[in-house]
CSV table of N, CA and C in Angstrom, one decimal:
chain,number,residue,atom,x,y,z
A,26,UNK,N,0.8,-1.2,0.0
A,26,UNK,CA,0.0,0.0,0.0
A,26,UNK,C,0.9,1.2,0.0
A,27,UNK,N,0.7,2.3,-0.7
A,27,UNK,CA,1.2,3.7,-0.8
A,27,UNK,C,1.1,4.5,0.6
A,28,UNK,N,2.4,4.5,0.6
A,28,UNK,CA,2.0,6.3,2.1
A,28,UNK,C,0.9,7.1,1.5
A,29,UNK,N,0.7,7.4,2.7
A,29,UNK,CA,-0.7,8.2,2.6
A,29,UNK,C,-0.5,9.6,4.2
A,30,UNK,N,-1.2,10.3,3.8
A,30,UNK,CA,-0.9,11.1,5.3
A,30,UNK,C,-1.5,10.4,6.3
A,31,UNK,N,-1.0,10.3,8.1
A,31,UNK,CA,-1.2,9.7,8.6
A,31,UNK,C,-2.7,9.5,9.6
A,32,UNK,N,-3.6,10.9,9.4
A,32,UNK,CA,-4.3,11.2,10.0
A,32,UNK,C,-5.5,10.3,9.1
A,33,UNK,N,-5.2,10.3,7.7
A,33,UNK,CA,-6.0,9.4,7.0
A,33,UNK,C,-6.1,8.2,7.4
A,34,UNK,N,-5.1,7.3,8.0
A,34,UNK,CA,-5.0,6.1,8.4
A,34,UNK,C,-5.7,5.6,9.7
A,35,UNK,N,-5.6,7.0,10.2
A,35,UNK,CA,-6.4,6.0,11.9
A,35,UNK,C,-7.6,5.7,12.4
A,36,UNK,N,-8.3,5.6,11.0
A,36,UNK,CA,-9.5,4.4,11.6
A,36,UNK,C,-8.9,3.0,10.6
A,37,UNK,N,-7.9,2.8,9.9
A,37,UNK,CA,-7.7,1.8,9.4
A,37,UNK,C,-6.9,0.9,10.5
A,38,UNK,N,-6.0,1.8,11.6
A,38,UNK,CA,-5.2,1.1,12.5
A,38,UNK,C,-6.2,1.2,14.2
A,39,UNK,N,-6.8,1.6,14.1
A,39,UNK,CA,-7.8,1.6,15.5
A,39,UNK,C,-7.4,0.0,16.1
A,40,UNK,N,-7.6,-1.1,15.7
A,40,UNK,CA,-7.8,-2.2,16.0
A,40,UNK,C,-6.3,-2.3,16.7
A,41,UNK,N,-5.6,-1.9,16.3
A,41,UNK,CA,-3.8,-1.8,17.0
A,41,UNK,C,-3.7,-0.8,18.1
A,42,UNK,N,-4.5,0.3,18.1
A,42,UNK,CA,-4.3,1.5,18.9
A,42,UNK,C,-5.3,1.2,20.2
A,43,UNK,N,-6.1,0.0,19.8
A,43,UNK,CA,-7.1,0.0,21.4
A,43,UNK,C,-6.1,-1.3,21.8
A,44,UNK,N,-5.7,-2.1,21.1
A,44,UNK,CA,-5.0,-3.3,21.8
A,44,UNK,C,-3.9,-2.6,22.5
A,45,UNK,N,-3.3,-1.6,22.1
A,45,UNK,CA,-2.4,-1.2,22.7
A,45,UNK,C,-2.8,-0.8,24.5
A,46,UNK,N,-3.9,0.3,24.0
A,46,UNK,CA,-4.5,0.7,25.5
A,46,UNK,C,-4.8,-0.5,26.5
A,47,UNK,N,-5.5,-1.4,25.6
A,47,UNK,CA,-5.7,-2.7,26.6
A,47,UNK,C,-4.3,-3.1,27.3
A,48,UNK,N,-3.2,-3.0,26.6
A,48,UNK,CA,-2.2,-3.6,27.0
A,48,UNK,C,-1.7,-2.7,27.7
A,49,UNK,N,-1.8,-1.1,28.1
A,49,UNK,CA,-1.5,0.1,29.3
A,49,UNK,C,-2.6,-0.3,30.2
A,50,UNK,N,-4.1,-1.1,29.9
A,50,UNK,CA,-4.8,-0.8,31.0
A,50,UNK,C,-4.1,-2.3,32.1
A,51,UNK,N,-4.4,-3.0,31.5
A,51,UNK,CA,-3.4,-4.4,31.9
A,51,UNK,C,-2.1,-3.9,33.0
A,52,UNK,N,-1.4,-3.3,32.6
A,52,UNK,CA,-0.1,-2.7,33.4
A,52,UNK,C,-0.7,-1.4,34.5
A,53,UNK,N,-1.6,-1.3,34.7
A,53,UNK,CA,-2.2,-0.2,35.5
A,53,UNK,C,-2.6,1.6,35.0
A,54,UNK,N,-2.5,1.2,33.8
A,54,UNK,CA,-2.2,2.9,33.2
A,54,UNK,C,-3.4,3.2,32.4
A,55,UNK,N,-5.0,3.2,33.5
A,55,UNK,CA,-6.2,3.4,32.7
A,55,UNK,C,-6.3,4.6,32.3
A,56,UNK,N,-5.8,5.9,32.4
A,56,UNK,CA,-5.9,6.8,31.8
A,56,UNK,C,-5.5,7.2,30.7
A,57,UNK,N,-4.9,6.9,30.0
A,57,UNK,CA,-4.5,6.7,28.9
A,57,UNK,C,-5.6,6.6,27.6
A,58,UNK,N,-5.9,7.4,27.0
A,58,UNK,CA,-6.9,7.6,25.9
A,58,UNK,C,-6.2,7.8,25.0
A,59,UNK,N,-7.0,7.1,23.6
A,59,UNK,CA,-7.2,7.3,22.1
A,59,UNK,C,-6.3,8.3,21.5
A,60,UNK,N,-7.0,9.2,21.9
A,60,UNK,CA,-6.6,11.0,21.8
A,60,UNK,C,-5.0,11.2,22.0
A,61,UNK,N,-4.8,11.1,23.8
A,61,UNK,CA,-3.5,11.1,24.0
A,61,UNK,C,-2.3,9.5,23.0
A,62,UNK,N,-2.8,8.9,23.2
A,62,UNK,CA,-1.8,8.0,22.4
A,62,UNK,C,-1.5,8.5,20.9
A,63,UNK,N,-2.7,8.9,20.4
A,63,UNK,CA,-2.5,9.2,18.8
A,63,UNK,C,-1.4,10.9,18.6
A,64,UNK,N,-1.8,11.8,20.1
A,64,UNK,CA,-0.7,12.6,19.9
A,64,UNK,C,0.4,13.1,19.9
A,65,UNK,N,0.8,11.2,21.1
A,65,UNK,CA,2.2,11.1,21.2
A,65,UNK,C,2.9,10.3,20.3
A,66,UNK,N,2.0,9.7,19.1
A,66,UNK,CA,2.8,9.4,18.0
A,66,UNK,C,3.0,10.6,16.9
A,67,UNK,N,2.1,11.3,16.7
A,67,UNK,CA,2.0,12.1,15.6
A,67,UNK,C,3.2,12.9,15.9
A,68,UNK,N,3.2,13.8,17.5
A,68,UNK,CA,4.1,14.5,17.9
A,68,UNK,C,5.3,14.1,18.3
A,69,UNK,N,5.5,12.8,18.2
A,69,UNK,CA,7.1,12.3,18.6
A,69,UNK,C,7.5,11.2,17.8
A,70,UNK,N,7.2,10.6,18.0
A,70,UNK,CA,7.4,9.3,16.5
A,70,UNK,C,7.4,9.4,15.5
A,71,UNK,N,6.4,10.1,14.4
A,71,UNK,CA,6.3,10.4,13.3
A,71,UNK,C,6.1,11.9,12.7
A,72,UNK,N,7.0,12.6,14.1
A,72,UNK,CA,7.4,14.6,13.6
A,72,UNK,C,8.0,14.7,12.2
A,73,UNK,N,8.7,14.0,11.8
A,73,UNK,CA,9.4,13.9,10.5
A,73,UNK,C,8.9,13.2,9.7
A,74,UNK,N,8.4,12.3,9.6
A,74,UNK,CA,7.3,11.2,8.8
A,74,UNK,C,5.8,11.7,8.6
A,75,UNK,N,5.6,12.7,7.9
A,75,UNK,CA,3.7,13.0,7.6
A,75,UNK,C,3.1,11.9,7.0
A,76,UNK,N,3.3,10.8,6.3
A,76,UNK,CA,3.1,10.5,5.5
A,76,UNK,C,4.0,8.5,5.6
A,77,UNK,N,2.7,7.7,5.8
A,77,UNK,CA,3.6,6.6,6.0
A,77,UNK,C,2.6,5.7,5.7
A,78,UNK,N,2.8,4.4,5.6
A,78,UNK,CA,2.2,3.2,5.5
A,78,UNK,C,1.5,2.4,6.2
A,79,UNK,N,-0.1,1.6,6.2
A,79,UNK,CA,-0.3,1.1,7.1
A,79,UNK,C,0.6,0.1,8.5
A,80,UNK,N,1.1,-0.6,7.3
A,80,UNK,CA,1.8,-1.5,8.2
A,80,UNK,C,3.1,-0.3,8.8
A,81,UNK,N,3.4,0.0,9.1
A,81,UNK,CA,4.4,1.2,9.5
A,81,UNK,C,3.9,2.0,10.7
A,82,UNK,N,2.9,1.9,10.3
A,82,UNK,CA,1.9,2.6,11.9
A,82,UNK,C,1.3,1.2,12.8
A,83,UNK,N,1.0,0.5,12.1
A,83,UNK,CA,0.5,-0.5,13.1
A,83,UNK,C,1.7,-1.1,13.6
A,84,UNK,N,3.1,-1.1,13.3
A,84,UNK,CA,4.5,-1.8,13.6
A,84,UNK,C,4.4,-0.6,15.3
A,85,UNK,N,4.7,0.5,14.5
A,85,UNK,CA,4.8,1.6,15.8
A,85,UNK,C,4.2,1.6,17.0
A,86,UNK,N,2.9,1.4,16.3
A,86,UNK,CA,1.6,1.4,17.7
A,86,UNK,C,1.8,0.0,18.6
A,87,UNK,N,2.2,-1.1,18.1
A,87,UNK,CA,2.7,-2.4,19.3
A,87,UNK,C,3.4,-2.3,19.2
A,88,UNK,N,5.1,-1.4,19.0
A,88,UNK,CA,6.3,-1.4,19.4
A,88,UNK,C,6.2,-0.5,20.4
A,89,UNK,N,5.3,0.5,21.1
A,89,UNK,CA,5.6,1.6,22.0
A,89,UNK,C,5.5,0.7,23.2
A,90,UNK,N,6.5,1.5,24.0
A,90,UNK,CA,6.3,1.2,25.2
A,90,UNK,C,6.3,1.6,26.4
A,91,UNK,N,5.3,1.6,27.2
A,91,UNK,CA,4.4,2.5,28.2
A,91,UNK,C,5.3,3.7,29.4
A,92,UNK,N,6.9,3.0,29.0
A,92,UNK,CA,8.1,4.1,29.4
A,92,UNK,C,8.0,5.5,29.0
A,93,UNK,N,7.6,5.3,27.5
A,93,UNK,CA,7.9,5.9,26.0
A,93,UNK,C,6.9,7.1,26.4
A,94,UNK,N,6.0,6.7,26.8
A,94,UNK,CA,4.5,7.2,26.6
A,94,UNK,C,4.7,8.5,28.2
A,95,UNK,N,4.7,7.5,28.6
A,95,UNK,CA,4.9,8.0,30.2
A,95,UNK,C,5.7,9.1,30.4
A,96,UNK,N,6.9,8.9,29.8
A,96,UNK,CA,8.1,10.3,29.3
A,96,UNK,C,7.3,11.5,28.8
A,97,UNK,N,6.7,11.1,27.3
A,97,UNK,CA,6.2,12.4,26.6
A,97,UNK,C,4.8,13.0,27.4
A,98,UNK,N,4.5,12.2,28.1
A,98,UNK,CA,3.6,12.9,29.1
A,98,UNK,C,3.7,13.6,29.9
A,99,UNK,N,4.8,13.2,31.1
A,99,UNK,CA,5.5,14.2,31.9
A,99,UNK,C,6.1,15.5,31.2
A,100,UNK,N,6.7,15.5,30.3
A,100,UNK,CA,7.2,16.7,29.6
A,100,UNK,C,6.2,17.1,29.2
A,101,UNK,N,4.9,16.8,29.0
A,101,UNK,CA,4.4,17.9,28.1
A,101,UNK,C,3.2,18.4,29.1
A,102,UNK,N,3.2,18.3,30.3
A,102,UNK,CA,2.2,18.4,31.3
A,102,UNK,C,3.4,19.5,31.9
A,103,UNK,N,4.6,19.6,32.0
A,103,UNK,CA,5.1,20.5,32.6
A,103,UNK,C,5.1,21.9,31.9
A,104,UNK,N,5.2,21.5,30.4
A,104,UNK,CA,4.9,22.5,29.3
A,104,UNK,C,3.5,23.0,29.7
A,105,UNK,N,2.9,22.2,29.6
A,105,UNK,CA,1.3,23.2,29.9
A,105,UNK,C,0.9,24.1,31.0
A,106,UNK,N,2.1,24.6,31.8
A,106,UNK,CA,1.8,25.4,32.7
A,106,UNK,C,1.5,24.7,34.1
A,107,UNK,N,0.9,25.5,34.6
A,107,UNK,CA,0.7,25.2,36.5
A,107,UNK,C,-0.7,24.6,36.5
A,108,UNK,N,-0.4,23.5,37.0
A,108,UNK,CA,-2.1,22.6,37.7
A,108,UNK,C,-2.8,23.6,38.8
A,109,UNK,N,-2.0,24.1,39.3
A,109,UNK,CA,-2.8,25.1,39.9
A,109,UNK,C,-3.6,26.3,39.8
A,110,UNK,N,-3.3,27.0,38.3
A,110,UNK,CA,-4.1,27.6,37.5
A,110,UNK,C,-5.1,26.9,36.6
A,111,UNK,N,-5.4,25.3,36.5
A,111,UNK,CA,-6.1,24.5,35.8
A,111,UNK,C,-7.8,24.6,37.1
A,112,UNK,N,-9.1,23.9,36.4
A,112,UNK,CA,-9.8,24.2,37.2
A,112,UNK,C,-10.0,23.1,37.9
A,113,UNK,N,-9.3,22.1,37.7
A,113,UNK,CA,-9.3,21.2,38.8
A,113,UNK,C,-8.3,21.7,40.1
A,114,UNK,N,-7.2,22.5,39.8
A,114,UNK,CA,-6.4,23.1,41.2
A,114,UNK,C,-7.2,24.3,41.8
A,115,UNK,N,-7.7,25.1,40.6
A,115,UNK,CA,-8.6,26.4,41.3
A,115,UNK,C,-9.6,25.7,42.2
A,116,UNK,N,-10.6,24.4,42.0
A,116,UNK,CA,-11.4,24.2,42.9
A,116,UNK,C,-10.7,23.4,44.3
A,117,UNK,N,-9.6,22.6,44.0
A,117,UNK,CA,-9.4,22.1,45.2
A,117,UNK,C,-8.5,23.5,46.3
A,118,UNK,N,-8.2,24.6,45.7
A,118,UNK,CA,-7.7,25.2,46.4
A,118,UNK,C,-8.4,25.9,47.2
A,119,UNK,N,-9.6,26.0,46.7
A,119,UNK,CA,-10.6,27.0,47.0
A,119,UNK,C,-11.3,26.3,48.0
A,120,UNK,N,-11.4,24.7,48.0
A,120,UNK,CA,-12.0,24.2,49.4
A,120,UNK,C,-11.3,24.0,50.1
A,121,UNK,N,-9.7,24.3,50.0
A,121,UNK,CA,-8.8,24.2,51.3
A,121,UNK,C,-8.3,25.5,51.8
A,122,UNK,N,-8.9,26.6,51.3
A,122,UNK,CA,-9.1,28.0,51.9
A,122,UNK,C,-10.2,28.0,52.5
């Protein structure tokens, strides 16, 4: 099959991207969504690659590993600023005032 842009492809690899989650929920890591997995490939795995092959994305999606994931998460939650300006910190602060 021809590269194709990648965003084209992910309802053709869905079937690889929830077995994956299954296999974070398995190891304890239920939070882990769709959304977030699909951003931490687009945004770190395939920054240089727009454009790839089924089997190339479904290889990627069971070769990650929940280290991998875990990493780009902590860095990018530090990037987004202070949990304490989020409205999950404005309300618990507010009931511990």
């Amino acid at each position: 099959m021809d590269k194709q842009p990648i965003d084209q492809l992910r309802d053709h690899v869905k079937p690889a991207i929830v077995s994956k989650l299954e296999e974070f929920t398995l190891l304890g890591y239920e939070d882990v969504s769709e959304e977030k997995l699909w951003a931490f490939l687009k945004n770190k795995k395939w920054k240089k690659s727009p454009e790839l092959s089924v089997h190339e994305i479904v290889r990627d999606v069971l070769a990650l590993k929940i280290g991998d994931f875990m990493n780009y998460a902590t860095i990018e939650s530090y990037k987004s600023g202070s949990w304490f300006e989020s409205e999950e910190g404005k309300d618990l602060l507010k009931n511990l005032i």
